[in-house]
mmCIF file of C-alpha atoms in Angstrom:
data_model
loop_
_atom_site.group_PDB
_atom_site.id
_atom_site.type_symbol
_atom_site.label_atom_id
_atom_site.label_comp_id
_atom_site.label_asym_id
_atom_site.label_seq_id
_atom_site.Cartn_x
_atom_site.Cartn_y
_atom_site.Cartn_z
ATOM 1 C CA MET J 1 11.028 -26.277 25.912
ATOM 2 C CA LEU J 2 8.385 -23.668 27.228
ATOM 3 C CA ASN J 3 9.841 -20.650 24.782
ATOM 4 C CA LYS J 4 9.089 -23.549 21.858
ATOM 5 C CA ASP J 5 5.300 -25.157 22.690
ATOM 6 C CA TYR J 6 4.997 -20.914 23.831
ATOM 7 C CA ASP J 7 6.133 -19.696 20.533
ATOM 8 C CA ASP J 8 3.852 -22.648 18.788
ATOM 9 C CA HIS J 9 1.082 -20.987 20.220
ATOM 10 C CA LYS J 10 1.525 -18.080 19.466
ATOM 11 C CA ILE J 11 1.742 -18.764 15.894
ATOM 12 C CA ILE J 12 -0.674 -21.412 14.782
ATOM 13 C CA ASN J 13 -3.396 -18.923 16.605
ATOM 14 C CA ASN J 14 -1.769 -15.357 15.198
ATOM 15 C CA GLU J 15 -2.216 -13.830 19.182
ATOM 16 C CA GLY J 16 0.502 -12.234 21.654
ATOM 17 C CA THR J 17 3.113 -10.321 22.298
ATOM 18 C CA LYS J 18 5.362 -8.897 19.106
ATOM 19 C CA LYS J 19 8.897 -8.464 19.140
ATOM 20 C CA ILE J 20 10.460 -5.946 16.705
ATOM 21 C CA CYS J 21 13.193 -8.827 14.522
ATOM 22 C CA GLU J 22 16.355 -6.976 14.521
ATOM 23 C CA ASN J 23 17.225 -9.002 10.630
ATOM 24 C CA CYS J 24 14.927 -7.912 8.326
ATOM 25 C CA GLN J 25 12.804 -5.817 10.736
ATOM 26 C CA ASP J 26 9.008 -7.152 10.635
ATOM 27 C CA GLU J 27 6.996 -7.799 13.356
ATOM 28 C CA CYS J 28 7.043 -11.459 15.251
ATOM 29 C CA LEU J 29 5.297 -13.340 17.268
ATOM 30 C CA ALA J 30 8.318 -16.121 17.626
ATOM 31 C CA THR J 31 10.652 -15.520 20.409
ATOM 32 C CA LEU J 32 13.176 -17.868 19.347
ATOM 33 C CA TYR J 33 12.908 -17.024 15.499
ATOM 34 C CA CYS J 34 11.189 -14.729 13.014
ATOM 35 C CA GLU J 35 8.571 -16.887 11.704
ATOM 36 C CA HIS J 36 8.873 -13.830 9.116
ATOM 37 C CA CYS J 37 12.864 -14.465 7.676
ATOM 38 C CA VAL J 38 12.321 -18.012 7.595
ATOM 39 C CA ARG J 39 9.505 -18.231 5.779
ATOM 40 C CA ASN J 40 11.123 -15.250 3.197
ATOM 41 C CA TYR J 41 14.313 -17.515 3.144
ATOM 42 C CA LEU J 42 12.330 -20.811 2.369
ATOM 43 C CA LYS J 43 10.614 -18.151 -1.000
ATOM 44 C CA GLU J 44 14.541 -17.476 -2.093
ATOM 45 C CA ASN J 45 15.632 -20.736 -2.364
ATOM 46 C CA PHE J 46 11.764 -21.979 -3.453
ATOM 47 C CA SER J 47 14.021 -21.443 -6.948
ATOM 48 C CA ASN J 48 16.669 -25.165 -7.060
ATOM 49 C CA TRP J 49 14.176 -27.790 -5.793
ATOM 50 C CA THR J 50 11.056 -28.907 -8.158
ATOM 51 C CA SER J 51 9.151 -32.419 -7.912
ATOM 52 C CA GLY J 52 8.543 -32.417 -12.248
ATOM 53 C CA ASN J 53 5.251 -31.482 -10.928
ATOM 54 C CA ASN J 54 3.875 -28.166 -10.676
ATOM 55 C CA ASP J 55 0.765 -29.613 -8.769
ATOM 56 C CA ILE J 56 3.541 -30.881 -6.194
ATOM 57 C CA ASP J 57 5.854 -27.741 -6.082
ATOM 58 C CA ASN J 58 2.757 -25.268 -5.670
ATOM 59 C CA LEU J 59 1.335 -26.946 -2.624
ATOM 60 C CA ILE J 60 4.560 -27.573 -0.893
ATOM 61 C CA GLN J 61 5.094 -24.381 -1.684
ATOM 62 C CA LYS J 62 1.837 -23.103 0.124
ATOM 63 C CA TYR J 63 2.542 -24.872 2.954
ATOM 64 C CA GLN J 64 5.660 -23.508 3.556
ATOM 65 C CA MET J 65 4.740 -20.535 3.693
ATOM 66 C CA GLU J 66 2.201 -20.950 6.297
ATOM 67 C CA MET J 67 5.452 -22.435 8.532
ATOM 68 C CA TYR J 68 4.676 -22.260 12.137
ATOM 69 C CA ASP J 69 7.525 -24.289 12.976
ATOM 70 C CA PRO J 70 10.099 -24.326 11.949
ATOM 71 C CA GLU J 71 11.503 -27.862 13.458
ATOM 72 C CA ARG J 72 8.053 -28.845 11.266
ATOM 73 C CA ILE J 73 8.932 -27.691 7.386
ATOM 74 C CA VAL J 74 7.720 -29.644 5.103
ATOM 75 C CA GLU J 75 9.836 -29.995 1.778
ATOM 76 C CA TRP J 76 10.447 -32.116 -1.903
ATOM 77 C CA ILE J 77 12.532 -34.845 -0.982
ATOM 78 C CA PRO J 78 14.568 -36.470 -3.733
ATOM 79 C CA TYR J 79 14.677 -39.837 -3.561
ATOM 80 C CA ASN J 80 18.202 -40.167 -3.805
ATOM 81 C CA ASN J 81 18.885 -38.814 -1.091
ATOM 82 C CA LEU J 82 17.065 -41.831 1.302
ATOM 83 C CA GLN J 83 18.500 -44.187 2.838
ATOM 84 C CA ASN J 84 16.996 -47.891 4.179
ATOM 85 C CA ILE J 85 13.839 -48.268 2.561
ATOM 86 C CA LYS J 86 11.821 -50.195 4.215
ATOM 87 C CA TYR J 87 7.831 -49.298 2.595
ATOM 88 C CA LEU J 88 4.940 -49.415 4.042
ATOM 89 C CA THR J 89 2.164 -51.517 2.346
ATOM 90 C CA LYS J 90 -1.665 -51.590 3.110
ATOM 91 C CA VAL J 91 -1.312 -55.368 4.226
ATOM 92 C CA ASP J 92 2.095 -55.316 5.478
ATOM 93 C CA ILE J 93 3.818 -53.937 8.639
ATOM 94 C CA PRO J 94 7.649 -54.690 7.887
ATOM 95 C CA LYS J 95 10.333 -53.021 10.292
ATOM 96 C CA PHE J 96 11.471 -50.065 9.949
ATOM 97 C CA ILE J 97 15.196 -48.876 9.927
ATOM 98 C CA GLN J 98 16.748 -45.383 10.041
ATOM 99 C CA GLN J 99 14.719 -42.187 9.326
ATOM 100 C CA PHE J 100 11.908 -42.646 7.458
ATOM 101 C CA GLU J 101 9.239 -45.094 6.049
ATOM 102 C CA LEU J 102 7.694 -44.174 3.035
ATOM 103 C CA GLU J 103 3.860 -44.726 1.909
ATOM 104 C CA ASN J 104 2.708 -45.459 -1.272
ATOM 105 C CA VAL J 105 -0.897 -43.487 -1.451
ATOM 106 C CA GLU J 106 -1.527 -43.577 -5.249
ATOM 107 C CA ASN J 107 -3.883 -46.144 -5.397
ATOM 108 C CA SER J 108 -7.463 -46.888 -6.937
ATOM 109 C CA ASN J 109 -9.435 -46.584 -3.354
ATOM 110 C CA ARG J 110 -7.944 -42.741 -2.824
ATOM 111 C CA SER J 111 -6.137 -40.152 -4.103
ATOM 112 C CA TRP J 112 -2.400 -39.270 -3.286
ATOM 113 C CA PHE J 113 -2.784 -35.864 -2.771
ATOM 114 C CA GLU J 114 -5.744 -34.797 -0.603
ATOM 115 C CA GLU J 115 -4.478 -37.427 1.725
ATOM 116 C CA SER J 116 -1.187 -35.839 0.796
ATOM 117 C CA LYS J 117 -2.755 -32.095 1.754
ATOM 118 C CA SER J 118 -4.145 -33.357 4.771
ATOM 119 C CA HIS J 119 -0.943 -34.439 6.281
ATOM 120 C CA LEU J 120 1.600 -31.287 5.413
ATOM 121 C CA THR J 121 -1.488 -29.554 6.503
ATOM 122 C CA ILE J 122 -1.369 -31.121 10.215
ATOM 123 C CA SER J 123 2.113 -32.645 10.992
ATOM 124 C CA ASN J 124 3.232 -28.324 9.699
ATOM 125 C CA LYS J 125 1.276 -27.784 13.344
ATOM 126 C CA TRP J 126 0.620 -30.064 15.558
ATOM 127 C CA THR J 127 2.260 -32.786 17.791
ATOM 128 C CA ASP J 128 0.007 -35.491 18.253
ATOM 129 C CA VAL J 129 -0.423 -36.736 14.627
ATOM 130 C CA VAL J 130 2.829 -38.700 13.578
ATOM 131 C CA ARG J 131 4.924 -36.308 11.563
ATOM 132 C CA CYS J 132 4.599 -35.679 8.011
ATOM 133 C CA TYR J 133 8.485 -34.890 6.358
ATOM 134 C CA GLY J 134 7.912 -33.746 2.741
ATOM 135 C CA LEU J 135 7.089 -36.046 -0.852
ATOM 136 C CA THR J 136 8.657 -37.127 -3.049
ATOM 137 C CA LYS J 137 8.262 -39.351 -6.043
ATOM 138 C CA ASN J 138 9.748 -43.090 -6.983
ATOM 139 C CA PRO J 139 11.978 -42.805 -10.076
ATOM 140 C CA SER J 140 11.233 -46.481 -10.701
ATOM 141 C CA SER J 141 7.418 -46.741 -10.112
ATOM 142 C CA GLY J 142 7.370 -42.635 -10.714
ATOM 143 C CA ASN J 143 4.256 -42.657 -7.149
ATOM 144 C CA TYR J 144 4.844 -40.065 -5.423
ATOM 145 C CA MET J 145 4.443 -40.745 -1.746
ATOM 146 C CA LEU J 146 5.083 -39.373 1.419
ATOM 147 C CA VAL J 147 7.671 -39.017 3.737
ATOM 148 C CA MET J 148 6.593 -39.838 7.394
ATOM 149 C CA ASN J 149 8.865 -40.188 10.794
ATOM 150 C CA ASN J 150 9.805 -44.217 12.300
ATOM 151 C CA MET J 151 7.266 -44.826 15.021
ATOM 152 C CA ASP J 152 8.114 -48.049 16.750
ATOM 153 C CA MET J 153 5.023 -50.183 16.174
ATOM 154 C CA ASP J 154 1.088 -50.017 15.260
ATOM 155 C CA LEU J 155 -1.129 -49.582 18.277
ATOM 156 C CA ARG J 156 -3.087 -53.433 18.507
ATOM 157 C CA THR J 157 0.733 -55.081 18.391
ATOM 158 C CA HIS J 158 1.446 -52.229 20.923
ATOM 159 C CA LEU J 159 -1.403 -54.086 23.040
ATOM 160 C CA LYS J 160 -0.009 -57.074 22.747
ATOM 161 C CA GLN J 161 3.234 -57.104 23.584
ATOM 162 C CA ASN J 162 1.770 -55.028 26.444
ATOM 163 C CA HIS J 163 -1.709 -56.498 27.897
ATOM 164 C CA ASN J 164 -0.135 -58.254 30.764
ATOM 165 C CA LYS J 165 1.779 -54.918 31.957
ATOM 166 C CA PHE J 166 -1.384 -52.637 32.004
ATOM 167 C CA THR J 167 -2.945 -50.584 33.809
ATOM 168 C CA TRP J 168 -5.561 -47.987 34.352
ATOM 169 C CA LYS J 169 -3.326 -45.775 34.140
ATOM 170 C CA GLY J 170 -2.142 -46.433 31.449
ATOM 171 C CA ARG J 171 -5.212 -47.092 29.388
ATOM 172 C CA ILE J 172 -6.057 -43.896 30.186
ATOM 173 C CA HIS J 173 -3.337 -42.348 28.708
ATOM 174 C CA ILE J 174 -3.661 -44.209 25.641
ATOM 175 C CA ALA J 175 -7.424 -43.222 25.206
ATOM 176 C CA TYR J 176 -6.851 -39.617 25.988
ATOM 177 C CA ASP J 177 -3.911 -39.789 23.161
ATOM 178 C CA ILE J 178 -5.612 -41.342 20.289
ATOM 179 C CA ILE J 179 -8.405 -38.543 21.697
ATOM 180 C CA ASP J 180 -6.566 -35.601 21.641
ATOM 181 C CA GLY J 181 -5.074 -36.672 18.087
ATOM 182 C CA ILE J 182 -8.608 -36.814 16.540
ATOM 183 C CA ASP J 183 -10.006 -33.757 18.587
ATOM 184 C CA THR J 184 -6.278 -32.200 16.280
ATOM 185 C CA ILE J 185 -7.793 -33.317 13.049
ATOM 186 C CA HIS J 186 -11.595 -32.127 13.491
ATOM 187 C CA LYS J 187 -9.981 -28.483 14.278
ATOM 188 C CA GLU J 188 -8.639 -28.238 10.906
ATOM 189 C CA ASN J 189 -12.235 -29.313 9.611
ATOM 190 C CA ALA J 190 -11.050 -32.708 8.423
ATOM 191 C CA ILE J 191 -12.580 -36.113 9.708
ATOM 192 C CA HIS J 192 -11.128 -39.788 10.157
ATOM 193 C CA ARG J 193 -12.700 -42.268 7.918
ATOM 194 C CA ASP J 194 -10.732 -45.647 9.270
ATOM 195 C CA LEU J 195 -10.189 -45.579 12.147
ATOM 196 C CA HIS J 196 -8.925 -48.227 14.166
ATOM 197 C CA SER J 197 -5.057 -49.808 15.848
ATOM 198 C CA GLY J 198 -5.231 -52.289 12.548
ATOM 199 C CA VAL J 199 -1.635 -53.132 10.360
ATOM 200 C CA ASP J 200 -2.866 -50.097 8.788
ATOM 201 C CA SER J 201 -1.284 -48.615 11.699
ATOM 202 C CA THR J 202 -3.916 -45.223 11.519
ATOM 203 C CA CYS J 203 -2.410 -45.115 15.613
ATOM 204 C CA HIS J 204 0.822 -45.304 15.187
ATOM 205 C CA VAL J 205 3.123 -45.978 19.331
ATOM 206 C CA LYS J 206 6.654 -44.083 20.165
ATOM 207 C CA SER J 207 8.443 -44.227 22.740
ATOM 208 C CA SER J 208 9.091 -41.037 24.283
ATOM 209 C CA ASN J 209 13.323 -39.604 23.679
ATOM 210 C CA LEU J 210 13.578 -38.335 27.271
ATOM 211 C CA VAL J 211 10.931 -40.107 29.809
ATOM 212 C CA LYS J 212 11.835 -44.081 29.516
ATOM 213 C CA SER J 213 8.905 -45.812 30.491
ATOM 214 C CA ARG J 214 7.120 -42.721 28.770
ATOM 215 C CA TYR J 215 4.805 -43.419 25.226
ATOM 216 C CA TYR J 216 2.851 -41.669 22.911
ATOM 217 C CA ILE J 217 0.065 -42.575 21.140
ATOM 218 C CA LEU J 218 -0.496 -40.973 17.744
ATOM 219 C CA ILE J 219 -2.361 -40.910 14.954
ATOM 220 C CA GLY J 220 -1.486 -41.902 10.867
ATOM 221 C CA CYS J 221 -3.290 -42.221 7.472
ATOM 222 C CA LEU J 222 -5.647 -39.088 7.901
ATOM 223 C CA VAL J 223 -7.490 -40.438 4.778
#
């Protein structure tokens, strides 16, 4: 875990001791992998997929070439590869099933393309915002969609369910996670214009896989 975090820090900040990759003979910063080999593999695979839209293809390819972590690579995800889909809307949050939730970001109030760029930029680098796996397209409606990590619940629901259990340590923990997520967004020269705990899941709750009583508050819906 320490080596992985160390690699992420080195590549994101483009600093640290380099090594010569035995495969490509290029200088790389990562110790557990070679960022150049991963990017070269992704580039060679460009011809094997398409969204059907040049702007979308170029957007995904751009962020693949800026890959910082081989476990957080964004991609084009064919709609028929998704199973048990439940939709996240602005007025209701249904129960999520399996790994994915989909958010339709093409509406009259904002640009789906701009939100896609925000999610791909920040999710590609940082772990304190809700992860975006990539983009897909509903063949029935023609709408492009973000494929997001499935979270346990929104912050408001979490607060209602656990309000009698919160200690001051727990309250500070929630505030810290939210501040950390906002700071991450600001590091990318972006701002969150609609931050609240409401039903559109601006703030999400995710249980830790490592510590039973630990949970994380992640920022989503980035514009």
